[in-house]
């Protein structure tokens, strides 16, 4: 029997120094989720990220996405860049990817930074993801963008815009929705890495986005409580720290990594 090996995902590499892998969120990409801070974190690290199928320059995959494949593709990118060990930063869906990397390759991971993320969905978040998936698969890109704008920004950030500005922002979002969003959100709905958490032994920072309507702070604190010795840093932002609080987010990450 012939086994088909998945093609490598499109890779982003910046900087030099100790390794730092980046795992992005559903419906995002390395540039979309880490672009505003990538030069800052690359000042002291060799930063390596991959775009999931249907994001960035990675072709859309046939069939369903699996967490293990995303994790292994990111480790393969580290191998290609000559990184034996590395920290991992996971944002949103990238959090479970980072956790699975630590579970599958514990001897290689030096620390974890988990931002705006979850180990499993609660009922409210599963329903939100279901609506997201349905709007995408039905081709309602404008309505989807309005839904995500309302859900992903904190109330203060959204209310700082006029309704016309918010609609214009949603129009820009509609143009940027990656074709792989449906499969990525489907994976979000299936993720459950709670069994991996107790075995994490490396220093871990959980950045809790306290004004997050998509991934509520309660889920983020639940994750942190299950990781032995995890540190918590609260950031007053919605689900998009790279939009609302990029400077503060960068500072939390670099300060934590600088202490390891």
Coordinates of N, CA, C and O in Angstrom, one line a residue, residues 36-136:
X36 N 1.8 42.0 12.9 CA 2.1 43.2 13.6 C 3.2 43.1 14.7 O 3.8 44.1 15.1
X37 N 3.5 41.8 15.1 CA 4.5 41.7 16.2 C 5.7 40.8 15.7 O 6.6 40.6 16.5
X38 N 5.7 40.3 14.5 CA 6.6 39.3 14.1 C 8.1 39.8 14.1 O 9.0 39.1 14.5
X39 N 8.3 41.1 13.7 CA 9.6 41.6 13.7 C 10.1 41.8 15.2 O 11.3 41.6 15.5
X40 N 9.2 42.1 16.1 CA 9.6 42.3 17.5 C 10.0 41.0 18.1 O 11.0 40.9 18.8
X41 N 9.3 39.9 17.8 CA 9.7 38.6 18.4 C 10.9 38.0 17.7 O 11.6 37.2 18.3
X42 N 11.1 38.4 16.4 CA 12.2 37.9 15.7 C 13.5 38.6 16.0 O 14.6 38.2 15.6
X43 N 13.4 39.7 16.8 CA 14.7 40.4 17.2 C 15.6 39.5 18.0 O 16.8 39.7 17.9
X44 N 15.1 38.5 18.7 CA 15.9 37.6 19.5 C 15.7 36.1 19.3 O 16.2 35.3 20.0
X45 N 14.9 35.8 18.2 CA 14.6 34.4 18.0 C 14.6 34.1 16.5 O 14.3 35.0 15.7
X46 N 14.8 32.9 16.2 CA 14.5 32.4 14.8 C 13.1 32.0 14.8 O 12.7 31.0 15.5
X47 N 12.3 32.8 14.2 CA 10.8 32.6 14.2 C 10.4 31.8 13.0 O 10.7 32.2 11.8
X48 N 9.7 30.7 13.2 CA 9.2 29.8 12.1 C 7.7 29.6 12.2 O 7.3 29.2 13.3
X49 N 7.0 29.9 11.2 CA 5.6 29.6 11.2 C 5.2 28.9 9.9 O 5.9 29.0 8.9
X50 N 4.0 28.2 9.9 CA 3.5 27.7 8.7 C 2.0 28.1 8.6 O 1.3 28.3 9.6
X51 N 1.5 28.3 7.3 CA 0.1 28.5 7.1 C -0.6 27.2 6.9 O -0.2 26.4 6.1
X52 N -1.8 27.1 7.6 CA -2.6 25.9 7.4 C -3.1 25.8 6.0 O -3.2 26.8 5.3
X53 N -3.6 24.6 5.6 CA -4.2 24.5 4.3 C -5.3 25.5 4.0 O -6.2 25.6 4.8
X54 N -5.2 26.2 2.9 CA -6.2 27.2 2.5 C -5.9 28.5 3.1 O -6.7 29.4 2.9
X55 N -4.8 28.7 3.8 CA -4.4 30.0 4.3 C -3.0 30.4 3.7 O -2.2 29.5 3.4
X56 N -2.8 31.7 3.5 CA -1.5 32.1 3.0 C -1.2 31.4 1.6 O -2.1 31.4 0.8
X57 N 0.0 30.9 1.5 CA 0.3 30.3 0.2 C 0.2 28.7 0.3 O 0.7 28.0 -0.6
X58 N -0.4 28.2 1.3 CA -0.6 26.8 1.4 C -1.9 26.4 0.7 O -3.0 26.9 1.0
X59 N -1.8 25.5 -0.3 CA -3.1 25.1 -1.0 C -4.1 24.5 -0.1 O -3.8 23.9 0.9
X60 N -5.4 24.7 -0.5 CA -6.5 24.1 0.3 C -6.4 22.5 0.2 O -6.0 22.0 -0.8
X61 N -6.6 21.9 1.3 CA -6.5 20.4 1.4 C -7.8 19.8 1.0 O -8.9 20.3 1.1
X62 N -7.6 18.5 0.6 CA -8.8 17.7 0.4 C -9.1 16.9 1.7 O -8.2 16.4 2.3
X63 N -10.4 16.9 2.0 CA -10.8 16.2 3.2 C -10.6 17.1 4.5 O -10.4 18.3 4.4
X64 N -10.7 16.4 5.6 CA -10.7 17.1 6.9 C -9.3 17.4 7.4 O -8.3 16.7 7.0
X65 N -9.1 18.4 8.2 CA -7.8 18.7 8.8 C -7.8 18.0 10.2 O -8.8 17.8 10.8
X66 N -6.6 17.6 10.5 CA -6.3 16.9 11.8 C -5.3 17.7 12.6 O -4.3 18.2 12.0
X67 N -5.5 17.8 13.9 CA -4.6 18.5 14.8 C -3.1 18.0 14.7 O -2.2 18.7 14.6
X68 N -3.0 16.7 14.7 CA -1.7 16.1 14.7 C -0.9 16.5 13.4 O 0.3 16.7 13.4
X69 N -1.6 16.5 12.3 CA -0.9 16.9 11.0 C -0.4 18.4 11.1 O 0.7 18.7 10.7
X70 N -1.3 19.3 11.6 CA -0.8 20.7 11.8 C 0.4 20.7 12.7 O 1.4 21.5 12.4
X71 N 0.4 20.0 13.8 CA 1.5 20.0 14.7 C 2.8 19.5 14.1 O 3.8 20.0 14.2
X72 N 2.6 18.4 13.4 CA 3.8 17.7 12.7 C 4.3 18.6 11.6 O 5.6 18.6 11.3
X73 N 3.5 19.2 10.9 CA 4.0 20.1 9.8 C 4.8 21.3 10.4 O 5.8 21.7 9.8
X74 N 4.4 21.8 11.5 CA 5.1 22.9 12.1 C 6.5 22.4 12.6 O 7.5 23.1 12.5
X75 N 6.5 21.2 13.2 CA 7.8 20.6 13.6 C 8.7 20.3 12.4 O 9.9 20.5 12.5
X76 N 8.1 19.9 11.3 CA 8.9 19.6 10.1 C 9.5 20.9 9.6 O 10.6 20.9 9.1
X77 N 8.8 22.0 9.7 CA 9.3 23.3 9.3 C 10.5 23.7 10.2 O 11.5 24.2 9.7
X78 N 10.4 23.4 11.5 CA 11.5 23.6 12.4 C 12.7 22.7 12.0 O 13.9 23.2 12.0
X79 N 12.5 21.5 11.7 CA 13.5 20.6 11.2 C 14.2 21.2 10.0 O 15.5 21.2 9.9
X80 N 13.4 21.7 9.0 CA 14.0 22.3 7.8 C 14.9 23.5 8.0 O 15.8 23.8 7.3
X81 N 14.6 24.2 9.1 CA 15.4 25.3 9.5 C 16.5 25.0 10.5 O 17.2 25.9 11.0
X82 N 16.7 23.7 10.8 CA 17.8 23.3 11.7 C 17.6 23.6 13.1 O 18.6 23.7 13.9
X83 N 16.3 23.7 13.6 CA 16.0 23.9 15.0 C 15.8 22.6 15.7 O 14.8 21.9 15.5
X84 N 16.7 22.3 16.7 CA 16.5 21.1 17.4 C 15.5 21.3 18.6 O 14.7 20.3 18.9
X85 N 15.5 22.4 19.2 CA 14.6 22.8 20.2 C 14.0 24.1 19.9 O 14.5 24.9 19.2
X86 N 12.8 24.4 20.6 CA 12.1 25.6 20.3 C 11.0 25.9 21.3 O 10.5 24.9 21.9
X87 N 10.7 27.1 21.5 CA 9.5 27.5 22.1 C 8.3 27.5 21.1 O 8.6 27.5 19.9
X88 N 7.1 27.5 21.6 CA 6.0 27.5 20.7 C 4.9 28.5 21.1 O 4.5 28.5 22.3
X89 N 4.5 29.4 20.2 CA 3.5 30.4 20.5 C 2.3 30.0 19.7 O 2.3 29.9 18.5
X90 N 1.1 29.8 20.4 CA -0.1 29.4 19.7 C -1.2 30.4 20.0 O -1.5 30.7 21.2
X91 N -1.8 30.9 18.9 CA -2.9 31.9 19.1 C -4.2 31.2 18.6 O -4.3 30.6 17.6
X92 N -5.3 31.3 19.5 CA -6.6 30.7 19.2 C -6.5 29.2 18.8 O -6.0 28.4 19.6
X93 N -6.9 28.8 17.6 CA -6.7 27.4 17.2 C -5.2 27.0 17.4 O -4.9 25.8 17.6
X94 N -4.3 27.9 17.2 CA -2.9 27.6 17.3 C -2.5 27.1 18.7 O -1.5 26.5 18.9
X95 N -3.3 27.5 19.7 CA -3.1 27.0 21.1 C -3.1 25.5 21.2 O -2.2 24.8 21.6
X96 N -4.2 24.8 20.8 CA -4.2 23.4 20.7 C -3.1 22.8 19.8 O -2.6 21.7 20.2
X97 N -2.8 23.5 18.7 CA -1.6 23.0 17.9 C -0.4 23.0 18.8 O 0.4 22.0 18.8
X98 N -0.1 24.1 19.5 CA 1.1 24.2 20.3 C 1.1 23.1 21.4 O 2.1 22.5 21.7
X99 N -0.1 22.9 22.0 CA -0.2 21.9 23.1 C 0.1 20.5 22.5 O 0.8 19.7 23.1
X100 N -0.4 20.2 21.3 CA -0.2 18.9 20.7 C 1.3 18.7 20.3 O 1.8 17.6 20.5
X101 N 2.0 19.8 19.9 CA 3.4 19.7 19.7 C 4.1 19.3 21.0 O 5.0 18.4 21.0
X102 N 3.8 19.9 22.1 CA 4.4 19.6 23.3 C 4.1 18.2 23.8 O 5.0 17.5 24.4
X103 N 2.9 17.7 23.4 CA 2.6 16.3 23.8 C 3.3 15.3 22.9 O 3.8 14.3 23.4
X104 N 3.5 15.6 21.6 CA 4.1 14.7 20.7 C 5.6 14.8 20.6 O 6.3 13.8 20.3
X105 N 6.2 15.9 21.0 CA 7.6 16.2 20.9 C 8.1 16.9 22.2 O 8.7 17.9 22.2
X106 N 7.9 16.2 23.4 CA 8.2 16.9 24.7 C 9.7 17.2 24.8 O 10.0 18.2 25.5
X107 N 10.6 16.4 24.2 CA 12.0 16.7 24.4 C 12.5 17.9 23.6 O 13.6 18.3 23.8
X108 N 11.6 18.4 22.7 CA 12.1 19.5 21.9 C 11.5 20.8 22.2 O 12.0 21.9 21.8
X109 N 10.4 20.8 23.0 CA 9.8 22.1 23.4 C 10.3 22.7 24.6 O 10.4 22.0 25.7
X110 N 10.7 23.9 24.6 CA 11.4 24.6 25.7 C 10.4 25.4 26.6 O 10.5 25.6 27.8
X111 N 9.3 26.0 25.9 CA 8.3 26.7 26.6 C 7.1 26.9 25.7 O 7.2 26.7 24.5
X112 N 6.0 27.3 26.3 CA 4.8 27.6 25.5 C 4.2 28.9 25.9 O 4.2 29.3 27.0
X113 N 3.7 29.6 24.8 CA 2.9 30.8 25.0 C 1.5 30.6 24.3 O 1.5 30.4 23.1
X114 N 0.5 30.6 25.1 CA -0.9 30.3 24.6 C -1.8 31.5 24.8 O -2.0 31.9 25.9
X115 N -2.2 32.1 23.6 CA -3.0 33.3 23.7 C -4.4 33.2 23.1 O -4.6 32.6 22.0
X116 N -5.4 33.7 23.8 CA -6.8 33.7 23.3 C -7.2 32.3 22.9 O -7.8 32.2 21.8
X117 N -6.9 31.3 23.7 CA -7.1 30.0 23.2 C -7.9 29.1 24.2 O -8.4 29.6 25.2
X118 N -7.9 27.8 23.9 CA -8.9 26.9 24.5 C -8.3 25.5 24.4 O -7.5 25.2 23.5
X119 N -8.7 24.6 25.4 CA -8.5 23.2 25.3 C -9.6 22.4 24.7 O -9.5 21.4 24.1
X120 N -10.8 23.0 24.9 CA -12.1 22.4 24.3 C -13.1 23.6 24.3 O -12.9 24.7 24.8
X121 N -14.1 23.4 23.5 CA -15.2 24.4 23.4 C -16.3 24.1 24.4 O -16.6 23.0 24.8
X122 N -16.9 25.2 24.9 CA -18.1 25.1 25.7 C -19.3 25.2 24.7 O -19.1 25.4 23.5
X123 N -20.5 25.1 25.2 CA -21.7 25.1 24.3 C -21.8 26.4 23.5 O -22.0 26.4 22.3
X124 N -21.6 27.5 24.2 CA -21.7 28.8 23.6 C -20.7 29.0 22.5 O -21.1 29.5 21.4
X125 N -19.5 28.6 22.7 CA -18.4 28.8 21.7 C -18.6 27.8 20.5 O -18.4 28.2 19.4
X126 N -19.1 26.6 20.8 CA -19.4 25.7 19.7 C -20.5 26.2 18.8 O -20.5 26.1 17.6
X127 N -21.5 26.8 19.4 CA -22.6 27.4 18.6 C -22.1 28.6 17.8 O -22.5 28.7 16.6
X128 N -21.2 29.4 18.3 CA -20.6 30.5 17.6 C -19.8 29.9 16.4 O -19.8 30.4 15.3
X129 N -19.0 28.9 16.6 CA -18.2 28.2 15.6 C -19.1 27.6 14.5 O -18.8 27.6 13.3
X130 N -20.3 27.1 14.9 CA -21.2 26.5 14.0 C -21.8 27.5 13.1 O -21.9 27.3 11.9
X131 N -22.1 28.7 13.6 CA -22.7 29.8 12.8 C -21.6 30.2 11.8 O -21.8 30.5 10.6
X132 N -20.4 30.4 12.3 CA -19.2 30.8 11.5 C -19.1 29.8 10.3 O -18.9 30.2 9.2
X133 N -19.1 28.5 10.6 CA -18.9 27.5 9.6 C -20.1 27.6 8.6 O -19.8 27.5 7.3
X134 N -21.3 27.7 9.0 CA -22.4 27.7 8.1 C -22.4 28.9 7.2 O -22.7 28.8 6.0
X135 N -22.1 30.1 7.8 CA -22.0 31.3 7.0 C -20.9 31.2 5.9 O -21.1 31.6 4.8
X136 N -19.8 30.6 6.3 CA -18.7 30.4 5.3 C -19.1 29.4 4.2 O -19.0 29.7 3.0

